[in-house]
Coordinates of C-alpha atoms in Angstrom, one line a residue:
Chain C
M1 CA -96.8 -117.6 -57.6
I2 CA -95.0 -120.3 -55.2
S3 CA -91.7 -119.2 -56.6
H4 CA -92.0 -115.5 -55.8
P5 CA -89.1 -114.8 -53.4
G6 CA -90.8 -111.9 -51.7
L7 CA -94.0 -114.3 -50.9
V8 CA -91.8 -116.5 -49.5
L9 CA -90.6 -114.4 -47.1
I10 CA -94.3 -113.0 -46.2
A11 CA -95.4 -116.7 -45.8
A12 CA -92.7 -117.1 -43.4
A13 CA -93.4 -114.2 -41.6
V14 CA -97.0 -115.7 -41.0
L15 CA -95.7 -118.9 -40.1
M16 CA -93.3 -118.1 -37.4
A17 CA -95.6 -115.4 -35.7
P18 CA -96.9 -118.0 -33.3
L19 CA -93.7 -120.0 -32.9
R20 CA -90.5 -119.6 -30.3
G21 CA -87.3 -121.1 -30.0
W22 CA -85.9 -123.3 -32.4
P23 CA -89.0 -123.9 -34.7
R24 CA -88.9 -120.3 -35.0
A25 CA -85.4 -119.7 -36.2
A26 CA -85.8 -122.9 -38.5
V27 CA -88.4 -120.8 -40.3
A28 CA -86.7 -117.7 -40.3
L29 CA -83.5 -119.1 -41.6
L30 CA -85.2 -121.8 -44.1
G31 CA -87.5 -119.0 -45.2
S32 CA -84.9 -116.5 -46.0
A33 CA -82.5 -118.7 -47.4
S34 CA -85.1 -120.3 -49.8
S35 CA -85.9 -116.8 -51.0
V36 CA -82.1 -116.1 -51.8
F37 CA -82.1 -119.1 -53.8
L38 CA -85.4 -118.0 -55.6
S39 CA -84.1 -114.7 -56.4
F40 CA -81.0 -116.0 -58.1
Q41 CA -83.1 -118.5 -59.8
A42 CA -85.8 -116.1 -61.1
G43 CA -85.7 -115.9 -64.8
D44 CA -86.1 -112.8 -66.9
G45 CA -89.7 -112.2 -68.1
V46 CA -93.3 -111.8 -66.5
H47 CA -94.2 -114.9 -64.6
L48 CA -97.4 -113.8 -63.7
T49 CA -100.3 -111.4 -64.8
I50 CA -103.6 -110.5 -63.4
E51 CA -106.5 -108.3 -64.8
Y52 CA -107.8 -106.4 -62.0
L53 CA -110.6 -103.6 -62.4
G54 CA -109.9 -103.6 -66.0
M55 CA -106.2 -103.1 -65.6
Q56 CA -103.2 -105.4 -66.8
L57 CA -101.3 -106.0 -63.5
A58 CA -97.6 -108.2 -63.9
P59 CA -96.9 -108.5 -60.1
F60 CA -93.8 -110.9 -60.9
A61 CA -91.7 -109.4 -63.6
V62 CA -87.9 -110.2 -63.6
D63 CA -85.2 -108.3 -65.3
K64 CA -81.3 -108.0 -64.4
L65 CA -82.4 -104.8 -62.4
S66 CA -84.8 -106.4 -60.5
R67 CA -83.1 -109.6 -60.0
L68 CA -80.1 -107.7 -58.2
F69 CA -82.2 -105.8 -55.6
A70 CA -84.4 -109.1 -54.7
I71 CA -81.2 -111.0 -54.1
I72 CA -79.7 -108.4 -51.9
F73 CA -82.9 -107.7 -50.0
A74 CA -83.2 -111.8 -49.6
L75 CA -79.4 -112.1 -48.6
M76 CA -80.3 -109.3 -46.2
A77 CA -83.4 -111.0 -44.8
L78 CA -81.1 -114.2 -43.9
G79 CA -78.2 -112.3 -42.2
G80 CA -80.6 -110.2 -40.4
A81 CA -82.7 -113.3 -39.2
L82 CA -79.4 -114.9 -38.2
F83 CA -78.3 -111.8 -36.0
A84 CA -81.8 -111.4 -34.5
L85 CA -82.2 -114.9 -33.5
N86 CA -81.7 -114.4 -29.8
Q87 CA -84.1 -111.1 -30.1
P88 CA -86.6 -111.6 -27.3
R89 CA -89.3 -109.6 -28.9
R90 CA -91.7 -111.7 -30.6
L91 CA -93.0 -109.2 -33.0
E92 CA -89.8 -107.9 -34.6
L93 CA -88.7 -110.6 -36.5
P94 CA -92.1 -111.6 -38.4
A95 CA -92.6 -107.8 -38.8
A96 CA -88.8 -107.8 -40.5
F97 CA -89.8 -110.5 -42.8
L98 CA -93.1 -108.9 -44.1
Y99 CA -91.3 -105.6 -44.6
A100 CA -88.3 -107.2 -46.4
G101 CA -91.2 -109.5 -48.6
A102 CA -92.9 -106.1 -49.5
A103 CA -89.5 -104.9 -50.5
I104 CA -88.8 -107.7 -52.7
G105 CA -92.4 -107.6 -54.0
A106 CA -92.1 -103.7 -54.8
T107 CA -88.6 -104.8 -56.9
L108 CA -90.6 -107.5 -58.8
A109 CA -93.4 -105.5 -59.5
G110 CA -93.9 -105.0 -63.2
D111 CA -96.8 -102.3 -63.0
L112 CA -97.4 -99.4 -60.7
V113 CA -100.5 -100.6 -58.9
T114 CA -98.5 -103.7 -57.6
L115 CA -95.6 -101.5 -56.7
F116 CA -98.0 -99.2 -54.8
V117 CA -99.6 -102.3 -52.8
F118 CA -96.1 -103.5 -51.8
W119 CA -95.0 -99.7 -51.1
E120 CA -97.8 -99.3 -48.4
L121 CA -97.0 -102.9 -47.1
M122 CA -93.4 -102.0 -46.6
A123 CA -94.6 -99.1 -44.3
V124 CA -96.7 -100.9 -42.5
G125 CA -93.8 -103.8 -41.8
S126 CA -91.4 -101.2 -41.0
T127 CA -93.6 -99.3 -38.4
L128 CA -94.0 -102.4 -36.9
V129 CA -90.2 -103.3 -36.6
L130 CA -89.7 -99.9 -34.8
W131 CA -92.5 -99.9 -32.7
S132 CA -92.0 -103.2 -31.6
A133 CA -89.0 -102.1 -29.6
S134 CA -91.8 -101.0 -27.3
T135 CA -90.0 -98.0 -25.7
P136 CA -91.9 -94.5 -25.3
R137 CA -89.5 -93.0 -27.7
A138 CA -90.2 -95.7 -30.1
G139 CA -93.7 -95.8 -29.9
A140 CA -93.5 -91.9 -30.7
A141 CA -91.2 -91.9 -33.6
S142 CA -92.6 -94.9 -35.2
M143 CA -96.0 -92.8 -35.3
R144 CA -93.9 -89.9 -36.8
Y145 CA -92.4 -92.5 -39.2
L146 CA -95.7 -93.8 -40.1
M147 CA -97.2 -90.5 -41.0
V148 CA -94.4 -89.3 -43.2
H149 CA -94.5 -92.6 -45.2
L150 CA -98.4 -92.4 -45.2
F151 CA -97.8 -88.9 -47.0
G152 CA -95.3 -90.6 -49.2
G153 CA -97.9 -93.2 -50.2
M154 CA -100.5 -90.9 -50.8
L155 CA -98.2 -88.9 -53.0
L156 CA -97.5 -92.3 -54.8
F157 CA -101.4 -93.2 -55.0
A158 CA -102.3 -89.8 -56.6
G159 CA -99.3 -89.8 -59.1
V160 CA -100.0 -93.5 -60.2
A161 CA -103.8 -93.1 -60.5
G162 CA -103.1 -89.8 -62.5
H163 CA -100.1 -91.7 -64.8
V164 CA -102.4 -94.9 -65.4
L165 CA -105.5 -92.4 -66.3
E166 CA -103.1 -90.1 -68.8
S167 CA -101.0 -93.0 -70.2
G168 CA -103.8 -95.7 -70.4
S169 CA -100.9 -98.1 -69.1
T170 CA -100.3 -99.3 -65.6
A171 CA -96.3 -100.5 -66.5
F172 CA -93.6 -99.1 -64.5
T173 CA -91.0 -98.3 -67.1
A174 CA -89.0 -95.0 -67.5
M175 CA -90.6 -91.7 -67.3
G176 CA -90.3 -88.2 -67.5
I177 CA -91.0 -85.4 -65.1
A178 CA -93.2 -83.3 -67.4
S179 CA -96.5 -84.0 -66.3
L180 CA -98.0 -83.7 -62.6
P181 CA -98.5 -87.3 -62.0
E182 CA -94.7 -88.0 -63.0
K183 CA -94.0 -85.3 -60.4
L184 CA -95.9 -86.8 -57.9
I185 CA -94.3 -90.5 -58.3
L186 CA -91.2 -88.7 -58.1
A187 CA -91.7 -86.8 -55.0
A188 CA -93.0 -90.3 -53.6
F189 CA -89.8 -92.0 -54.5
L190 CA -87.8 -89.1 -52.8
V191 CA -89.5 -89.4 -49.8
N192 CA -88.8 -93.1 -49.5
A193 CA -85.2 -92.3 -50.5
A194 CA -84.9 -89.8 -47.6
A195 CA -83.9 -86.9 -50.1
W196 CA -83.0 -83.8 -48.4
P197 CA -85.1 -81.6 -46.8
L198 CA -87.6 -84.6 -46.1
S199 CA -84.7 -86.7 -44.9
A200 CA -85.1 -86.2 -41.1
W201 CA -87.5 -89.0 -40.8
L202 CA -84.7 -91.6 -41.1
P203 CA -82.4 -90.4 -38.4
D204 CA -85.4 -89.7 -36.2
A205 CA -86.7 -92.8 -36.6
Y206 CA -84.3 -95.5 -36.9
P207 CA -82.0 -95.3 -34.2
E208 CA -85.1 -95.6 -31.8
A209 CA -85.4 -99.5 -33.2
S210 CA -84.2 -102.1 -30.9
W211 CA -80.2 -103.5 -31.3
S212 CA -81.6 -105.6 -34.2
G213 CA -84.3 -103.9 -35.5
M214 CA -82.2 -101.1 -37.0
V215 CA -80.1 -103.7 -38.9
F216 CA -83.3 -104.4 -41.0
L217 CA -84.3 -100.9 -41.6
S218 CA -81.5 -99.6 -42.7
A219 CA -81.6 -102.0 -45.7
F220 CA -84.9 -101.8 -47.3
T221 CA -87.2 -98.6 -47.6
T222 CA -84.3 -96.4 -49.1
K223 CA -83.0 -98.9 -51.6
T224 CA -86.3 -99.7 -52.6
A225 CA -86.6 -96.0 -53.4
V226 CA -82.9 -96.3 -55.2
Y227 CA -84.3 -99.3 -57.1
A228 CA -87.6 -97.4 -58.0
L229 CA -85.7 -94.3 -59.4
L230 CA -83.7 -96.6 -61.2
R231 CA -86.3 -98.1 -62.9
G232 CA -88.5 -94.9 -63.4
F233 CA -86.4 -91.6 -63.7
P234 CA -82.9 -92.5 -64.9
G235 CA -81.0 -89.6 -66.2
V236 CA -83.5 -87.1 -64.5
E237 CA -81.0 -83.7 -64.3
L238 CA -82.6 -83.0 -60.9
L239 CA -81.5 -86.2 -59.1
V240 CA -77.8 -85.1 -59.4
Y241 CA -78.8 -82.2 -57.2
A242 CA -81.0 -84.1 -55.0
G243 CA -78.1 -86.5 -54.5
L244 CA -75.4 -84.2 -53.8
A245 CA -77.5 -82.3 -51.3
M246 CA -78.2 -85.8 -49.2
V247 CA -74.5 -86.6 -49.6
F248 CA -73.1 -83.4 -47.7
Y249 CA -76.3 -83.2 -45.6
G250 CA -75.2 -86.6 -44.2
I251 CA -71.8 -86.1 -43.7
I252 CA -72.2 -82.5 -41.8
Y253 CA -75.1 -84.0 -39.5
A254 CA -73.3 -87.1 -38.9
L255 CA -70.1 -85.1 -37.7
L256 CA -72.2 -83.2 -35.1
E257 CA -73.7 -86.4 -34.1
N258 CA -73.2 -88.3 -30.6
D259 CA -75.5 -90.9 -30.5
M260 CA -73.6 -93.8 -32.2
R261 CA -76.6 -95.4 -34.3
R262 CA -77.9 -91.8 -35.4
I263 CA -74.3 -91.4 -37.0
L264 CA -74.7 -94.5 -39.2
A265 CA -78.2 -93.2 -40.0
Y266 CA -77.2 -89.9 -41.3
S267 CA -74.5 -91.8 -43.2
I268 CA -77.6 -94.1 -44.7
V269 CA -78.7 -90.7 -46.1
N270 CA -74.9 -89.7 -47.3
Q271 CA -74.7 -93.2 -49.0
V272 CA -78.4 -93.2 -50.9
G273 CA -77.0 -89.5 -51.6
F274 CA -74.0 -91.1 -54.1
M275 CA -76.8 -93.6 -55.7
V276 CA -79.2 -90.8 -56.2
T277 CA -76.7 -88.7 -58.0
G278 CA -75.4 -91.9 -60.3
I279 CA -79.2 -92.2 -61.4
G280 CA -79.4 -88.6 -62.2
I281 CA -76.2 -88.7 -64.3
G282 CA -77.8 -91.5 -66.1
S283 CA -75.1 -93.1 -68.3
E284 CA -75.0 -97.1 -68.2
M285 CA -72.0 -96.7 -66.1
A286 CA -73.5 -94.4 -63.4
L287 CA -76.5 -96.7 -63.4
N288 CA -74.6 -99.9 -63.0
G289 CA -72.6 -97.6 -60.4
A290 CA -75.7 -96.6 -58.6
A291 CA -77.5 -100.5 -58.8
A292 CA -74.0 -102.0 -57.4
H293 CA -73.6 -99.4 -54.4
A294 CA -76.9 -100.1 -53.2
F295 CA -75.8 -103.8 -53.1
T296 CA -72.7 -103.3 -51.4
H297 CA -73.9 -100.4 -49.1
I298 CA -76.6 -102.9 -47.8
L299 CA -73.9 -105.4 -46.7
Y300 CA -71.5 -103.0 -45.1
K301 CA -74.2 -100.8 -43.5
A302 CA -75.6 -104.1 -42.2
L303 CA -72.3 -105.0 -40.7
L304 CA -71.9 -101.4 -39.2
L305 CA -74.8 -101.3 -37.5
M306 CA -74.5 -104.9 -36.5
S307 CA -71.2 -103.7 -34.5
A308 CA -73.3 -101.0 -33.2
G309 CA -76.3 -103.2 -32.1
S310 CA -73.9 -105.7 -30.4
V311 CA -72.5 -102.7 -28.5
L312 CA -75.9 -101.5 -27.6
L313 CA -77.1 -104.9 -26.3
V314 CA -74.1 -105.7 -23.9
T315 CA -73.7 -102.4 -22.8
G316 CA -77.2 -100.6 -23.0
R317 CA -75.4 -97.3 -24.0
R318 CA -76.0 -95.5 -27.4
K319 CA -74.0 -92.4 -26.7
C320 CA -70.2 -91.7 -28.2
T321 CA -69.7 -89.8 -24.8
D322 CA -70.3 -92.8 -22.7
L323 CA -68.4 -95.3 -24.8
G324 CA -65.0 -95.8 -25.9
G325 CA -62.2 -98.2 -25.3
L326 CA -64.4 -101.5 -26.1
Y327 CA -61.9 -103.2 -28.3
R328 CA -60.2 -104.5 -25.3
S329 CA -63.0 -106.8 -24.2
M330 CA -64.8 -106.7 -27.9
P331 CA -62.1 -107.3 -30.5
F332 CA -64.1 -109.4 -32.8
T333 CA -67.0 -106.9 -32.7
T334 CA -64.1 -104.2 -33.3
A335 CA -63.0 -105.8 -36.1
C336 CA -66.0 -106.3 -37.9
G337 CA -67.0 -102.7 -37.2
I338 CA -63.6 -101.7 -38.9
V339 CA -64.1 -103.8 -41.7
G340 CA -67.7 -102.2 -42.2
A341 CA -66.0 -98.7 -42.0
L342 CA -63.1 -99.5 -44.4
A343 CA -66.1 -100.7 -47.1
I344 CA -68.1 -97.5 -46.6
S345 CA -64.8 -95.7 -47.0
S346 CA -64.3 -97.0 -50.2
F347 CA -61.0 -98.6 -49.2
P348 CA -59.5 -100.6 -52.1
L349 CA -60.2 -104.4 -51.5
T350 CA -63.3 -103.6 -50.0
S351 CA -66.7 -103.8 -51.5
G352 CA -67.3 -100.0 -51.3
F353 CA -64.5 -99.4 -53.5
V354 CA -65.6 -101.8 -56.5
S355 CA -69.0 -100.1 -56.4
K356 CA -68.5 -96.1 -55.6
S357 CA -65.8 -95.8 -58.2
M358 CA -68.2 -96.3 -60.9
I359 CA -70.3 -93.5 -59.9
S360 CA -67.1 -91.1 -60.0
Q361 CA -65.9 -92.7 -63.2
A362 CA -69.1 -92.0 -65.0
A363 CA -68.9 -88.3 -63.6
A364 CA -65.6 -88.1 -65.1
D365 CA -66.9 -89.9 -68.4
G366 CA -69.8 -87.4 -68.4
H367 CA -67.7 -84.4 -68.6
L368 CA -68.9 -83.2 -65.2
P369 CA -65.8 -82.1 -63.3
V370 CA -68.0 -79.9 -60.6
V371 CA -70.1 -83.4 -59.6
W372 CA -66.9 -85.3 -59.8
M373 CA -64.9 -82.7 -57.5
L374 CA -68.0 -83.1 -55.0
L375 CA -68.1 -86.6 -55.0
A376 CA -64.3 -86.8 -54.2
A377 CA -64.8 -84.4 -51.4
A378 CA -67.6 -86.4 -50.3
S379 CA -65.8 -89.6 -50.4
A380 CA -63.2 -88.0 -48.2
G381 CA -65.9 -87.0 -46.1
V382 CA -67.5 -90.6 -45.7
F383 CA -64.4 -91.7 -44.2
L384 CA -64.2 -88.8 -41.7
H385 CA -67.7 -89.3 -40.6
A386 CA -68.3 -93.3 -40.9
G387 CA -65.1 -94.4 -41.7
I388 CA -63.1 -92.9 -38.6
K389 CA -65.7 -91.4 -36.4
F390 CA -67.6 -94.3 -35.8
P391 CA -64.9 -96.8 -34.7
W392 CA -62.9 -94.5 -33.1
F393 CA -65.4 -92.9 -30.9
V394 CA -67.4 -96.2 -30.0
F395 CA -64.0 -98.6 -29.9
F396 CA -61.2 -96.5 -29.2
Q397 CA -60.8 -93.2 -28.0
K398 CA -60.9 -92.9 -24.0
D399 CA -61.2 -95.8 -21.9
S400 CA -65.1 -95.8 -20.8
G401 CA -63.9 -98.7 -18.2
L402 CA -66.5 -100.6 -19.7
R403 CA -65.4 -104.3 -20.3
P404 CA -68.6 -106.2 -22.0
P405 CA -68.3 -109.5 -23.2
E406 CA -68.6 -110.3 -26.9
P407 CA -72.3 -110.8 -28.5
P408 CA -73.7 -114.6 -28.7
W409 CA -72.4 -116.8 -31.5
N410 CA -75.2 -116.1 -34.0
M411 CA -74.8 -112.4 -33.7
R412 CA -71.1 -113.0 -34.7
A413 CA -71.8 -115.5 -37.3
A414 CA -74.0 -112.9 -38.9
M415 CA -71.2 -110.3 -38.7
A416 CA -68.6 -112.9 -39.8
L417 CA -70.7 -113.6 -42.9
L418 CA -71.3 -110.0 -43.7
A419 CA -67.5 -109.2 -43.0
A420 CA -66.7 -111.8 -45.7
L421 CA -68.6 -110.7 -47.9
C422 CA -67.7 -106.9 -47.9
I423 CA -64.0 -108.1 -48.4
G424 CA -65.1 -110.9 -50.7
L425 CA -66.8 -108.5 -53.1
G426 CA -64.0 -106.0 -53.1
I427 CA -61.6 -108.9 -54.3
F428 CA -63.7 -111.1 -56.5
Y429 CA -66.0 -108.6 -58.0
E430 CA -66.8 -110.0 -61.4
P431 CA -69.9 -111.6 -59.9
L432 CA -71.3 -108.8 -58.8
Y433 CA -70.6 -106.9 -62.1
R434 CA -72.4 -109.8 -63.9
L435 CA -75.3 -109.1 -62.0
L436 CA -75.6 -105.6 -63.0
P437 CA -78.1 -104.1 -65.6
Y438 CA -75.6 -103.3 -68.2
A439 CA -72.9 -104.8 -69.7
G440 CA -69.7 -102.7 -69.0
D441 CA -65.9 -103.2 -69.0
Y442 CA -65.1 -101.2 -66.1
V443 CA -61.9 -102.2 -64.2
P444 CA -61.6 -100.7 -60.8
Y445 CA -58.3 -101.7 -59.8
T446 CA -56.0 -99.5 -61.8
G447 CA -52.6 -98.4 -60.1
W448 CA -53.9 -94.9 -60.3
H449 CA -57.3 -95.4 -58.9
V450 CA -55.8 -97.2 -55.7
V451 CA -53.1 -94.7 -55.2
A452 CA -55.5 -91.7 -55.7
Q453 CA -58.0 -93.2 -53.4
L454 CA -55.6 -94.2 -50.7
Q455 CA -54.1 -90.4 -50.7
L456 CA -57.7 -89.2 -50.6
L457 CA -58.3 -91.6 -47.7
L458 CA -55.4 -91.4 -45.6
F459 CA -55.2 -87.8 -45.6
S460 CA -58.8 -87.4 -44.6
G461 CA -57.5 -89.5 -41.7
L462 CA -54.9 -86.9 -40.8
A463 CA -57.3 -84.0 -41.1
F464 CA -59.6 -86.1 -38.6
F465 CA -56.8 -86.5 -36.2
V466 CA -55.1 -83.1 -36.6
M467 CA -58.9 -81.7 -35.9
L468 CA -60.0 -84.0 -33.0
G469 CA -60.3 -81.0 -30.5
W470 CA -63.1 -79.9 -33.1
L471 CA -64.9 -83.1 -33.1
R472 CA -65.1 -83.6 -29.4
R473 CA -68.6 -85.2 -28.5
T474 CA -71.3 -83.3 -26.7
L475 CA -74.5 -84.0 -25.2
T476 CA -76.2 -82.5 -28.0
V477 CA -78.8 -82.9 -30.7
T478 CA -78.7 -81.3 -34.1
L479 CA -82.1 -79.6 -35.3
D480 CA -83.3 -81.0 -38.6
F481 CA -86.3 -80.8 -40.7
D482 CA -88.6 -82.5 -38.2
W483 CA -88.3 -79.7 -35.7
F484 CA -91.2 -78.2 -38.1
Y485 CA -93.7 -81.1 -37.2
R486 CA -92.5 -82.0 -33.8
V487 CA -92.1 -78.3 -32.4
L488 CA -93.7 -75.7 -34.6
F489 CA -96.6 -77.2 -36.0
P490 CA -97.9 -78.6 -32.8
A491 CA -96.8 -74.8 -31.6
L492 CA -98.9 -73.3 -34.0
F493 CA -101.8 -75.6 -33.5
L494 CA -101.7 -74.6 -29.9
A495 CA -101.7 -71.3 -30.5
A496 CA -104.5 -71.2 -32.9
G497 CA -106.6 -72.9 -30.2
R498 CA -105.9 -70.1 -27.9
V499 CA -106.7 -67.3 -30.7
L500 CA -110.2 -68.9 -31.5
A501 CA -111.0 -69.2 -27.7
A502 CA -110.1 -65.5 -27.5
A503 CA -112.0 -64.7 -30.3
L504 CA -115.2 -66.5 -29.0
G505 CA -114.5 -64.9 -25.8
A506 CA -114.7 -61.2 -27.5
G507 CA -117.6 -62.5 -29.4
G508 CA -119.4 -62.2 -25.9
A509 CA -122.0 -64.2 -24.4
A510 CA -123.3 -65.9 -27.5
G511 CA -119.8 -66.8 -28.7
A512 CA -119.2 -68.3 -25.4
R513 CA -122.3 -70.4 -25.4
L514 CA -121.7 -71.6 -28.7
G515 CA -118.1 -72.7 -27.6
A516 CA -119.3 -74.3 -24.5
M517 CA -121.9 -76.1 -26.8
L518 CA -119.2 -77.5 -29.2
E519 CA -117.2 -78.4 -26.2
S520 CA -119.8 -80.3 -24.9
A521 CA -120.8 -81.9 -28.1
V522 CA -117.2 -83.1 -28.5
R523 CA -116.9 -84.2 -24.9
R524 CA -120.3 -86.1 -25.0
L525 CA -119.3 -88.0 -28.3
H526 CA -115.7 -88.2 -28.0
G527 CA -114.9 -88.0 -24.5
P528 CA -114.5 -90.9 -22.0
G529 CA -117.6 -93.1 -22.2
G530 CA -118.6 -91.2 -25.4
A531 CA -120.4 -92.8 -28.4
F532 CA -117.6 -92.9 -30.2
A533 CA -114.9 -94.0 -27.6
R534 CA -117.0 -96.5 -26.0
T535 CA -116.1 -100.4 -26.4
W536 CA -119.1 -101.4 -28.1
R537 CA -120.6 -105.2 -27.5
T538 CA -120.1 -107.6 -30.7
G539 CA -123.8 -108.1 -30.6
S540 CA -124.9 -104.5 -30.5
M541 CA -122.0 -103.8 -33.4
A542 CA -123.6 -106.7 -35.6
L543 CA -127.1 -105.2 -35.0
G544 CA -125.8 -101.7 -36.2
V545 CA -124.3 -103.2 -39.3
M546 CA -127.2 -105.1 -40.1
A547 CA -129.6 -102.1 -39.4
M548 CA -127.0 -100.0 -42.1
L549 CA -127.3 -103.2 -44.4
L550 CA -131.1 -102.7 -44.4
A551 CA -131.4 -99.1 -44.8
F552 CA -128.9 -99.5 -47.9
L553 CA -131.3 -102.5 -49.4
L554 CA -134.0 -100.2 -48.7
T555 CA -132.7 -97.2 -50.5
Y556 CA -131.4 -99.3 -53.1
Y557 CA -134.8 -100.7 -54.3
L558 CA -136.5 -97.3 -53.9
R559 CA -134.0 -95.3 -55.9
Chain D
M1 CA -44.9 -94.4 -32.5
I2 CA -48.6 -94.7 -33.7
W3 CA -48.1 -91.2 -35.4
R4 CA -44.8 -91.6 -36.7
T5 CA -46.0 -94.9 -38.6
F6 CA -49.2 -93.0 -39.8
L7 CA -46.8 -90.2 -41.1
V8 CA -44.6 -92.8 -42.7
V9 CA -47.8 -94.3 -44.5
L10 CA -49.1 -90.8 -45.9
A11 CA -45.5 -90.2 -47.4
A12 CA -45.6 -93.6 -49.1
S13 CA -49.2 -93.1 -50.3
V14 CA -47.7 -89.8 -52.0
L15 CA -44.8 -91.3 -53.2
A16 CA -46.5 -94.1 -54.8
Q17 CA -48.1 -91.9 -57.3
L18 CA -44.7 -91.6 -58.9
F19 CA -44.5 -95.4 -59.8
V20 CA -48.1 -96.1 -61.6
A21 CA -49.2 -95.2 -64.5
A22 CA -51.3 -91.9 -64.3
H23 CA -54.5 -91.3 -66.1
P24 CA -55.8 -88.8 -64.3
S25 CA -60.0 -87.7 -64.9
F26 CA -59.0 -83.9 -65.2
A27 CA -56.3 -81.7 -65.3
L28 CA -56.4 -80.9 -61.5
E29 CA -55.9 -84.5 -60.7
A30 CA -52.7 -84.6 -62.7
L31 CA -50.8 -82.3 -60.1
F32 CA -48.7 -83.8 -57.9
A33 CA -50.3 -85.0 -54.4
W34 CA -53.7 -83.3 -55.7
N35 CA -55.7 -86.2 -53.9
A36 CA -53.8 -85.7 -50.7
L37 CA -54.2 -82.3 -50.5
Y38 CA -57.7 -82.3 -51.8
G39 CA -58.9 -85.0 -49.6
F40 CA -57.5 -82.9 -46.2
L41 CA -58.8 -79.4 -47.4
A42 CA -62.3 -81.0 -47.9
C43 CA -62.3 -82.6 -44.5
A44 CA -61.2 -79.5 -43.0
A45 CA -63.9 -77.6 -44.7
L46 CA -66.5 -80.1 -43.6
I47 CA -65.4 -80.1 -40.2
L48 CA -65.9 -76.0 -40.2
A49 CA -69.1 -76.2 -41.6
A50 CA -70.3 -78.6 -39.4
R51 CA -68.9 -76.2 -36.5
A52 CA -70.7 -73.0 -38.2
L53 CA -73.9 -75.1 -38.3
A54 CA -73.8 -76.5 -34.9
L55 CA -73.5 -72.4 -34.0
L56 CA -76.9 -72.4 -35.2
L57 CA -78.7 -75.4 -34.9
K58 CA -77.2 -77.5 -31.7
R59 CA -79.4 -77.9 -28.7
P60 CA -79.1 -80.2 -25.6
D61 CA -79.8 -83.9 -26.1
D62 CA -82.8 -83.7 -24.0
Y63 CA -84.4 -81.0 -26.3
Y64 CA -87.0 -83.3 -27.5
D65 CA -87.9 -85.5 -24.8
D66 CA -91.0 -83.7 -23.4
D67 CA -92.9 -84.8 -26.9

């Protein structure tokens, strides 16, 4: 128990909640560092079994796949904590640690019941991270975010319950998609992976978090879903199509976006799309590629979001139309942003190259020319929307006249750490390859691979600058699936209310009386001062509960 | 100046193809400068697709502000 890297983070979250200043920083850094250590140390096998309601649970089960994800999640908690040390909001860091710990708990869950528990805990932690930004927009976005994830959790609960009933086993192993429970579980995983069309929750919610909050948010939810798909649904063909849809959705929406962190949010969907495609291909190399890509992606996406978060902190601006020319006074942040941009574009000598090329290679080896071609086109598109567009419009482009300082030392240190990892893993990739679930002999650096990738990316760059006029930033948003639940459904609800009122009116006096009675009843019970809206004294609450218990006891004996 | 350097780098990346051992995944990739051409055209197509979508789905960025 004590050596569970996720529970260590959750314990650190509880411990740091009342602290401030250096004690808090110490708990955060030591807690996450020991979580990293424990993740590396965790040996294969089931370390804990619990019997619960007649079910065998294995809340601490380790194999190569779960260890890989535990390591990267713990590393991300450490990097994120360093970056967020100067964040004055008191709730955010404990919430982020709860969130990260729950993500590790989900990856180390050997059974579906434990997975569900940590899945929900993740939703709670991430909602709190978002909500703690304490702006009206973040508050509204966090509620929409929570609704989507509670919906996903409901699907998962129904799926798990059905699956346990059907198979008689709680074990979390590879499944098919034949039965209804399996379909529900797959759907729940896809909701969290931000698969199209239910992808809008991600760019809707994450960019409303604080400058440090989004760094945490980008790492855990979607990648836990990738882990769950890797374990539960490897080689399910549907995932190839779902993944490719995500890849192109992400690129096209990111190209139209003006908010710098929303560009990066769409690009999360795009990157997770590569992983989901790899999982759908399902060969050992494809699964290795998906796992490796999740690992490298967490690092370079966090680096990109740290550079964007730094810009947000020192300038208070988030729109590309308000930014530009920041390289003059923020050369360090600019350099780190560029390293992240090169890594996400899979430039040779960066971490993205050694992971993404494995997925493409698996498509080629599996004789899937169309998938391979689409992945290549998408690689070019990644450079376009995240590799050039983000750094160009934020740090270069026109001179916005802003001359902000570099961010504080801890934020620079966190960026330096991640930038070093992005380049280090691109050059010394063997340690990462050894952590992957399957043994393989993939060689990323051949002259042909490097030249092919450089041609693809450099000519994408040419396309960007040739067509720059078509990419000019405008003060616009692009409608997405969230339009349905932000605009259409509320409008339908109001319209239904009006129709009902009209029908009651047409029903004559009786109808009107009924309507008035209903309304006054609702007012009496739920309105200001109504029985359900009052604050009750603790004493009368206790009395009420006691009366209920007595009544229960009585009916129990009289039964 | 920057443009000229960039064009030299582009040309170099294409010419470098002649000096490495080719192991194309599919026949198309064996064509000379295939990846350069494909990268450029793919991006152009993506930008055009984005512009087309924008005609339908773009709204002023205060569109959601009253919710």
